[in-house]
PDB file of C-alpha atoms in Angstrom:
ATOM      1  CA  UNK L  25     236.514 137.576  69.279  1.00 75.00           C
ATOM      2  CA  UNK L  26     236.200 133.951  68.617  1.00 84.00           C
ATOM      3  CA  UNK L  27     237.044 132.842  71.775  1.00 84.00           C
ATOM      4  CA  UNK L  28     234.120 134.952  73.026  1.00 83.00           C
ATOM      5  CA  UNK L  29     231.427 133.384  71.632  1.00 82.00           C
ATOM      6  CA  UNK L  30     228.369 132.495  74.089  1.00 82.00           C
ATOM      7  CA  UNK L  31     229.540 135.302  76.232  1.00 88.00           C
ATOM      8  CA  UNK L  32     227.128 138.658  77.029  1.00 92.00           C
ATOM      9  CA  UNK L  33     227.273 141.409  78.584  1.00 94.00           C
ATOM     10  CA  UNK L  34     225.005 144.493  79.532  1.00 96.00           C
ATOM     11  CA  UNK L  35     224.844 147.444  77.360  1.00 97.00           C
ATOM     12  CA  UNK L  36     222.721 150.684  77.040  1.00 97.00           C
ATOM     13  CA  UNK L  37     221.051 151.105  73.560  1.00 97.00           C
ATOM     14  CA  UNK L  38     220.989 154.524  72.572  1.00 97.00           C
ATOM     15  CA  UNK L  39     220.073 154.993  69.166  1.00 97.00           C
ATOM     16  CA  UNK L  40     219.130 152.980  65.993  1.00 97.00           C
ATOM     17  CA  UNK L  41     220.078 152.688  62.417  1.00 97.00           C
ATOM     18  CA  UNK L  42     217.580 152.879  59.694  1.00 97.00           C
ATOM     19  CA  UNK L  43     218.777 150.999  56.271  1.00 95.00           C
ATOM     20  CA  UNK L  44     216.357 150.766  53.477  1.00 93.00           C
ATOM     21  CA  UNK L  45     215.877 147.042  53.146  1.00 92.00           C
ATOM     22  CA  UNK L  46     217.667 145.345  56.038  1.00 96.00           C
ATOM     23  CA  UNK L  47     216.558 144.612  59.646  1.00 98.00           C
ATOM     24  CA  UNK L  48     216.177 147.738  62.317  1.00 98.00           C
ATOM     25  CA  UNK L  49     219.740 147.469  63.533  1.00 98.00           C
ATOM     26  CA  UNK L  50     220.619 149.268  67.041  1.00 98.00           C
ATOM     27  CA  UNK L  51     223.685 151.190  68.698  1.00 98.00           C
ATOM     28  CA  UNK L  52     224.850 150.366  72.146  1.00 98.00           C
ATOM     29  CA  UNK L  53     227.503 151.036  74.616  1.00 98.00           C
ATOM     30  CA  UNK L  54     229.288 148.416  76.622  1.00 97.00           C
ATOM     31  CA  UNK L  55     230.653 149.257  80.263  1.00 97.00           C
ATOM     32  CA  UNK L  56     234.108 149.351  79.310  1.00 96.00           C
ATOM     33  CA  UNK L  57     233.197 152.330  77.030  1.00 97.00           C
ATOM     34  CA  UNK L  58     233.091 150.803  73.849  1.00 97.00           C
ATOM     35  CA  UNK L  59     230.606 151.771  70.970  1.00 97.00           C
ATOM     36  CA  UNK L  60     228.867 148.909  69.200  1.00 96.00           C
ATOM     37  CA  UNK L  61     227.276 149.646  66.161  1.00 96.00           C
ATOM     38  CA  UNK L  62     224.553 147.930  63.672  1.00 98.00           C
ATOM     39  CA  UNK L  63     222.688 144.937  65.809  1.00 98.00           C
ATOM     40  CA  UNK L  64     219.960 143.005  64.702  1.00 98.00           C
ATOM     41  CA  UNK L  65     217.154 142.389  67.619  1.00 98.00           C
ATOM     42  CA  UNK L  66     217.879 139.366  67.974  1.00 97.00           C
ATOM     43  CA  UNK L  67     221.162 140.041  69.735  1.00 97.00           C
ATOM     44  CA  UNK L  68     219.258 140.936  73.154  1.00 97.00           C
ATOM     45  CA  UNK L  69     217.464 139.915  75.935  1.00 97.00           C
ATOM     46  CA  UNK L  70     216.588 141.090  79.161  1.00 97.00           C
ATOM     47  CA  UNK L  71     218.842 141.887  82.030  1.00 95.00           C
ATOM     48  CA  UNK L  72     216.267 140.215  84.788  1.00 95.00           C
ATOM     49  CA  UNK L  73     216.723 137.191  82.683  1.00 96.00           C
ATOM     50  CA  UNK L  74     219.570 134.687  82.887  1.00 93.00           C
ATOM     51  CA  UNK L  75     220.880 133.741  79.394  1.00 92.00           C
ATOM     52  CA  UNK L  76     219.736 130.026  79.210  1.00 92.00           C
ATOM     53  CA  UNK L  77     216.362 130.766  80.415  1.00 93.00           C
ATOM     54  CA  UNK L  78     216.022 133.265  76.916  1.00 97.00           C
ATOM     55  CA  UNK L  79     214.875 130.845  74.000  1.00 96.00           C
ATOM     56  CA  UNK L  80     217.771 131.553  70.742  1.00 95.00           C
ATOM     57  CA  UNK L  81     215.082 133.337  68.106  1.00 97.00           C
ATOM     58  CA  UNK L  82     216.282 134.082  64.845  1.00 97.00           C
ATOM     59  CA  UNK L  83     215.895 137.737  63.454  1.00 98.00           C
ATOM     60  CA  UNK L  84     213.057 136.871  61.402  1.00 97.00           C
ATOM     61  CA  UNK L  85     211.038 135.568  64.145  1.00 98.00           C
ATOM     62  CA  UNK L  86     211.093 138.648  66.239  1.00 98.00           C
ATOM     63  CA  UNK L  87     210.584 141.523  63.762  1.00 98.00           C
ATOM     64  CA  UNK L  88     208.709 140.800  60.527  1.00 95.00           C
ATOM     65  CA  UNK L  89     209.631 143.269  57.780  1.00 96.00           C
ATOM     66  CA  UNK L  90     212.933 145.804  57.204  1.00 96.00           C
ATOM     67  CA  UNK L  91     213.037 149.062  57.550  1.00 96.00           C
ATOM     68  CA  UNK L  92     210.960 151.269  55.052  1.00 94.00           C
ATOM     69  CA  UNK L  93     213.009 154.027  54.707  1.00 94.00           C
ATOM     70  CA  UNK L  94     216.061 155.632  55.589  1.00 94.00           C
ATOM     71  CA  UNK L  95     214.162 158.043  58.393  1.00 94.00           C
ATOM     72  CA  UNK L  96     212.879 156.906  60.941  1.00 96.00           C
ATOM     73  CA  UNK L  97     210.721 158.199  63.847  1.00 97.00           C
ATOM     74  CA  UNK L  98     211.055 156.994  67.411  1.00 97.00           C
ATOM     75  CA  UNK L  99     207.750 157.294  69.403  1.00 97.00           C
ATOM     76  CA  UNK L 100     206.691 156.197  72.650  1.00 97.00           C
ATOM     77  CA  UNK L 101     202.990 156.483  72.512  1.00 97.00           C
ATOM     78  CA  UNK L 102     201.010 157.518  75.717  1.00 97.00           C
ATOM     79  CA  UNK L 103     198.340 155.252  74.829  1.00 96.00           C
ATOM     80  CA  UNK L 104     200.297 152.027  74.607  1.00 97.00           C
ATOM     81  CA  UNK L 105     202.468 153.249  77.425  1.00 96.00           C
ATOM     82  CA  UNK L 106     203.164 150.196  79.805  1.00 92.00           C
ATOM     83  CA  UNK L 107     200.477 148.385  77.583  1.00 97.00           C
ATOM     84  CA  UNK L 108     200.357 144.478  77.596  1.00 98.00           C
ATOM     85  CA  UNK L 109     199.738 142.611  74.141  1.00 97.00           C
ATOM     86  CA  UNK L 110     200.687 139.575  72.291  1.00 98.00           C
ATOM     87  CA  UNK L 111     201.602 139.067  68.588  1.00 97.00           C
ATOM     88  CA  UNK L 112     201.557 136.166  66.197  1.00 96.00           C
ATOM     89  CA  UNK L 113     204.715 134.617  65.090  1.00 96.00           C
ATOM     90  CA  UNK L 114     205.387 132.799  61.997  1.00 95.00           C
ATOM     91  CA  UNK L 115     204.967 129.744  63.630  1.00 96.00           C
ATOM     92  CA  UNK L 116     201.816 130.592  64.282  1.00 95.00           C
ATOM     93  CA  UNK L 117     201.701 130.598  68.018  1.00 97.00           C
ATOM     94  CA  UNK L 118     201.537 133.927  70.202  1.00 97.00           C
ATOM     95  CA  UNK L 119     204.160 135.751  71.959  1.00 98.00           C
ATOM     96  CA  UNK L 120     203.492 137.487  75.033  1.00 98.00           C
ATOM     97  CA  UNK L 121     204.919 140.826  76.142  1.00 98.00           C
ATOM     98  CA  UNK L 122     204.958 144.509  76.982  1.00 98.00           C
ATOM     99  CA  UNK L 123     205.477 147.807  74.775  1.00 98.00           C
ATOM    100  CA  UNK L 124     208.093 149.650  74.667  1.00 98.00           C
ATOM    101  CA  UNK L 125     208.349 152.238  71.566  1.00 98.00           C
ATOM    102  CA  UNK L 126     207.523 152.349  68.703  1.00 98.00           C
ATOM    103  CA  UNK L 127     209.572 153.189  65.418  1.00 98.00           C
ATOM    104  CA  UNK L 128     207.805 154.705  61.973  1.00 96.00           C
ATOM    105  CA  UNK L 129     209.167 155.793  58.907  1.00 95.00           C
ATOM    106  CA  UNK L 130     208.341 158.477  55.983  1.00 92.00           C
ATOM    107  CA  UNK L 131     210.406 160.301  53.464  1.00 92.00           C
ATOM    108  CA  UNK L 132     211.439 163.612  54.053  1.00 90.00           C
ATOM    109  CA  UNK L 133     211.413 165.490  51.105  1.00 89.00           C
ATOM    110  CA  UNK L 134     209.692 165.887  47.874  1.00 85.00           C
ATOM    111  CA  UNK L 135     213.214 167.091  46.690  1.00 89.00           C
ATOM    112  CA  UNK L 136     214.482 163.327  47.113  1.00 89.00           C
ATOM    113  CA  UNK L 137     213.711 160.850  45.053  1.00 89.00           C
ATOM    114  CA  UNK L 138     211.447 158.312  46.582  1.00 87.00           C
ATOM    115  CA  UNK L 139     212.166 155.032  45.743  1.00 84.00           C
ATOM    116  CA  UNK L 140     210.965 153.213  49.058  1.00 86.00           C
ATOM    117  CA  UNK L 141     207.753 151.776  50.656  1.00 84.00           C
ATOM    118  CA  UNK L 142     206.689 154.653  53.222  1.00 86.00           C
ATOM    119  CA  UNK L 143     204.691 156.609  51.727  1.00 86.00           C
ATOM    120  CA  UNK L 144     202.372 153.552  49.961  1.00 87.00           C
ATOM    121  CA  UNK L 145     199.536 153.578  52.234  1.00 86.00           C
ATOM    122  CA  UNK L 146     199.118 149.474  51.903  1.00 87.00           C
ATOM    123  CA  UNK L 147     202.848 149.036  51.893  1.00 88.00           C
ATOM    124  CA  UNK L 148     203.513 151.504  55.013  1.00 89.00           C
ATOM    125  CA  UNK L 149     204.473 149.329  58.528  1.00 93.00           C
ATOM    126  CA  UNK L 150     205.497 150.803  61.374  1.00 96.00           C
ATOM    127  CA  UNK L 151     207.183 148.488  63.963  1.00 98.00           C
ATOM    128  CA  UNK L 152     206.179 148.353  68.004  1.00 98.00           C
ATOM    129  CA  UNK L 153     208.935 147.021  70.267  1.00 98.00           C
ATOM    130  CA  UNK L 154     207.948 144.679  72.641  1.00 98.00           C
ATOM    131  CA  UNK L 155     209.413 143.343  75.807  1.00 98.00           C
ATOM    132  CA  UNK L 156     208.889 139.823  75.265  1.00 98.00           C
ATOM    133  CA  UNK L 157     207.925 137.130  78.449  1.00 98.00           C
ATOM    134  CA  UNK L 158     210.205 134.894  77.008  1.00 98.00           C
ATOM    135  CA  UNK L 159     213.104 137.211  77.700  1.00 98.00           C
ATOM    136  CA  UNK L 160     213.839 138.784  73.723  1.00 98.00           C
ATOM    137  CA  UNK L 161     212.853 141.507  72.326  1.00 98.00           C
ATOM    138  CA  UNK L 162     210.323 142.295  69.305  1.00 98.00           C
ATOM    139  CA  UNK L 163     209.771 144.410  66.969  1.00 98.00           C
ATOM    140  CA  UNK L 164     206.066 143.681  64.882  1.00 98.00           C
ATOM    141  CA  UNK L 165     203.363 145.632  62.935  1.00 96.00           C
ATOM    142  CA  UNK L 166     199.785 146.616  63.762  1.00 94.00           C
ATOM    143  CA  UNK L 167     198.437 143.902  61.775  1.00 93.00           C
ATOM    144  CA  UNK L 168     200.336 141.303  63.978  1.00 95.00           C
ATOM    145  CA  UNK L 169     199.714 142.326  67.390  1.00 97.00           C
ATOM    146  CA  UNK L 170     196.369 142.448  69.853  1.00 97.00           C
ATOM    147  CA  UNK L 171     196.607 144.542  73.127  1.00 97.00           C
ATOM    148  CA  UNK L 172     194.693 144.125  75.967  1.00 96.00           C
ATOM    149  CA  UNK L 173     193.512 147.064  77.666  1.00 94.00           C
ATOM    150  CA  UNK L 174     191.517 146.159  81.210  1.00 91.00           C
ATOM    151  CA  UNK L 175     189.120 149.282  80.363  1.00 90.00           C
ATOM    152  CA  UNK L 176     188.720 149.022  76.924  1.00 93.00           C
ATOM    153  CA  UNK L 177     189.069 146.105  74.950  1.00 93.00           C
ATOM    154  CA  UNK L 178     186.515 143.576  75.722  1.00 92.00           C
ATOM    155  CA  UNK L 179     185.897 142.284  72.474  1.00 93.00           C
ATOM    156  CA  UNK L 180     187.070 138.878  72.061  1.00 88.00           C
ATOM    157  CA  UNK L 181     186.424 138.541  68.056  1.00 89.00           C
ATOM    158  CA  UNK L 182     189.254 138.179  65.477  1.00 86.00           C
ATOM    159  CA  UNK L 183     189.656 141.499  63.823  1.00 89.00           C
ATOM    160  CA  UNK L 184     188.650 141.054  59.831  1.00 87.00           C
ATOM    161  CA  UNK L 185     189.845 144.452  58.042  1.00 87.00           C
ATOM    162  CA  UNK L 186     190.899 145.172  54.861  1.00 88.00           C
ATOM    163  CA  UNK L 187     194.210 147.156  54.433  1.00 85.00           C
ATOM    164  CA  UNK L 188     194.320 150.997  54.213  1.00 85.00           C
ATOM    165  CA  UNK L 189     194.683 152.005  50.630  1.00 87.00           C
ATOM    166  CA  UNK L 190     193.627 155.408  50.485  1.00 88.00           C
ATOM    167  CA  UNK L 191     195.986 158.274  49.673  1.00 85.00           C
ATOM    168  CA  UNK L 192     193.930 161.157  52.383  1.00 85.00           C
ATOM    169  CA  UNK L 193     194.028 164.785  51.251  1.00 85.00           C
ATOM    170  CA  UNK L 194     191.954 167.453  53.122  1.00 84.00           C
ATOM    171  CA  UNK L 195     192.686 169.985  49.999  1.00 83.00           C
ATOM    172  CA  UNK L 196     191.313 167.428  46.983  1.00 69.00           C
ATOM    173  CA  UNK L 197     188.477 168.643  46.060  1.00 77.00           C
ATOM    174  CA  UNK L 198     186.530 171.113  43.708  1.00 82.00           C
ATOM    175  CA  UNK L 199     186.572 174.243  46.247  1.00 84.00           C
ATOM    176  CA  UNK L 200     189.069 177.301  46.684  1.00 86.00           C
ATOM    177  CA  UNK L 201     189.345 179.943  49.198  1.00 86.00           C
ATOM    178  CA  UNK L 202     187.540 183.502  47.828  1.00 85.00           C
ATOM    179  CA  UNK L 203     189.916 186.027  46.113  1.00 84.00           C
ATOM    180  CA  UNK L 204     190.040 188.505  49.333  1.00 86.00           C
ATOM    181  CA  UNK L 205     192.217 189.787  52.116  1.00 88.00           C
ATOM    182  CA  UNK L 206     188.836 188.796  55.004  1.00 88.00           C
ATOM    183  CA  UNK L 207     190.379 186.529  57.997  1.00 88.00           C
ATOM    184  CA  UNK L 208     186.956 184.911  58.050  1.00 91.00           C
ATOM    185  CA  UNK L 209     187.231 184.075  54.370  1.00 87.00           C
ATOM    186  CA  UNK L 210     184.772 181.690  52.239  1.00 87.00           C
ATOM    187  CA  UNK L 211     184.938 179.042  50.376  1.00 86.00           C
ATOM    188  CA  UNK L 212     184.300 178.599  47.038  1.00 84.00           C
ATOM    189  CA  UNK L 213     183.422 176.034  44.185  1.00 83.00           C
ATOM    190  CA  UNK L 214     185.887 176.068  41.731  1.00 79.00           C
ATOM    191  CA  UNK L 215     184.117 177.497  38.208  1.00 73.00           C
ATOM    192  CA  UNK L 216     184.152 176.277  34.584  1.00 67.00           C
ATOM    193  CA  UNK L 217     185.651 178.329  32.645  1.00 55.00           C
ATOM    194  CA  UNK L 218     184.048 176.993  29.350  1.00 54.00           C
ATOM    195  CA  UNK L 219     180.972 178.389  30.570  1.00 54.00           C
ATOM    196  CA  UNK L 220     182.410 181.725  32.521  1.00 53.00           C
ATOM    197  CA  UNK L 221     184.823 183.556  30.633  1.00 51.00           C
ATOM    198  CA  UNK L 222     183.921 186.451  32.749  1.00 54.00           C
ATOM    199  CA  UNK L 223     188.015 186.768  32.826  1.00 51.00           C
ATOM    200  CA  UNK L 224     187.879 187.926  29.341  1.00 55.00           C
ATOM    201  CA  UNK L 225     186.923 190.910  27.224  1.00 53.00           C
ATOM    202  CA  UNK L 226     187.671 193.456  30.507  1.00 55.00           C
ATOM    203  CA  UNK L 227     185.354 191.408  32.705  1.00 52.00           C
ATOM    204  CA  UNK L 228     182.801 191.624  30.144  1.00 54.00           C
ATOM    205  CA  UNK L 229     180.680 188.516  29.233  1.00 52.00           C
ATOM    206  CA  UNK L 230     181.107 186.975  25.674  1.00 52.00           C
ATOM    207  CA  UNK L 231     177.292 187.967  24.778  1.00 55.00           C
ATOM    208  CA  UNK L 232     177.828 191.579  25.497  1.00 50.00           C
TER     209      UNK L 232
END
């Protein structure tokens, strides 16, 4: 209520809600047993923290792009696990923290019709929630973030790569699998008809 405002409290976030074109938004429960649905990141910050040591940080400033789709995948990768990294704000300076998860998206069906970003490979973000220093919480893309790994990443240049544009398909090509019932079967290249019409005539060859 209005006469709340400035208040906080300490909830559990449980789930999340994916909307095609707004802001990850997030479901919690409040110790009194209430169910609070659909909010922003930016409503947050750390339990160890006190309130007026956590900077205010706008939506925006914490997570960089909506959602992509309305699935979503929540992964906690074993990799990043308890991984330290820092990402660049709009503001251009960098924001310390730790991960968290990490939330993707895709669309589920050929059935449905696709009319979202997900499956563009150069559109495609997925979103890594971070535990920020300063108390909030983050959610940013690969292309915003560098980790630091003691073991591993010693390389102090600026990463220069271009974006992934491909569209990767193992089964693209000119071969097929032979016409046979062998487990161990071969593979084939794919022939021209125009020049084999061995399919015609009863198997016979058009010169015979």
């Amino acid at each position: 209520m209005d006469e709340n405002k400035g208040q906080y409290s300490d909830c559990v976030i449980f789930s999340i809600s994916s909307i095609s074109g707004r802001a990850i938004l997030f479901n919690i429960m409040l110790p009194n047993g209430a169910c609070y649905w659909r909010l922003p990141i930016s409503a947050f910050f750390q339990k160890q923290f006190d309130r007026t040591q956590v900077p205010d940080m706008q939506v925006h400033e914490l997570e960089l792009w909506n959602c992509f789709s309305y699935w979503p995948s929540v992964t906690c990768f074993d990799w990043l696990d308890g991984l330290r990294g820092k990402y660049l704000g709009l503001d251009k300076k960098f924001y310390h923290g730790k991960y968290l998860f990490t939330i993707d998206w895709a669309h589920p069906d050929v059935n449905i019709i696709d009319t979202e970003h997900s499956e563009i490979p150069q559109e495609h973000k997925c979103a890594h929630i971070l535990e920020l220093d300063n108390g909030n919480f983050a959610a940013q893309p690969n292309n915003r973030i560098l980790w630091h790994c003691t073991s591993y990443t010693t390389d102090n240049s600026w990463p220069d790569y271009k974006v992934q544009t491909t569209y990767w398909d193992a089964e693209d090509s000119s071969m097929v699998t032979e016409d046979s019932d062998k487990m161990f079967y071969q593979m084939e290249k794919i022939k021209d008809h125009a020049e084999d019409l061995t399919f015609e005539n009863d198997g016979r060859k058009k010169d015979e």
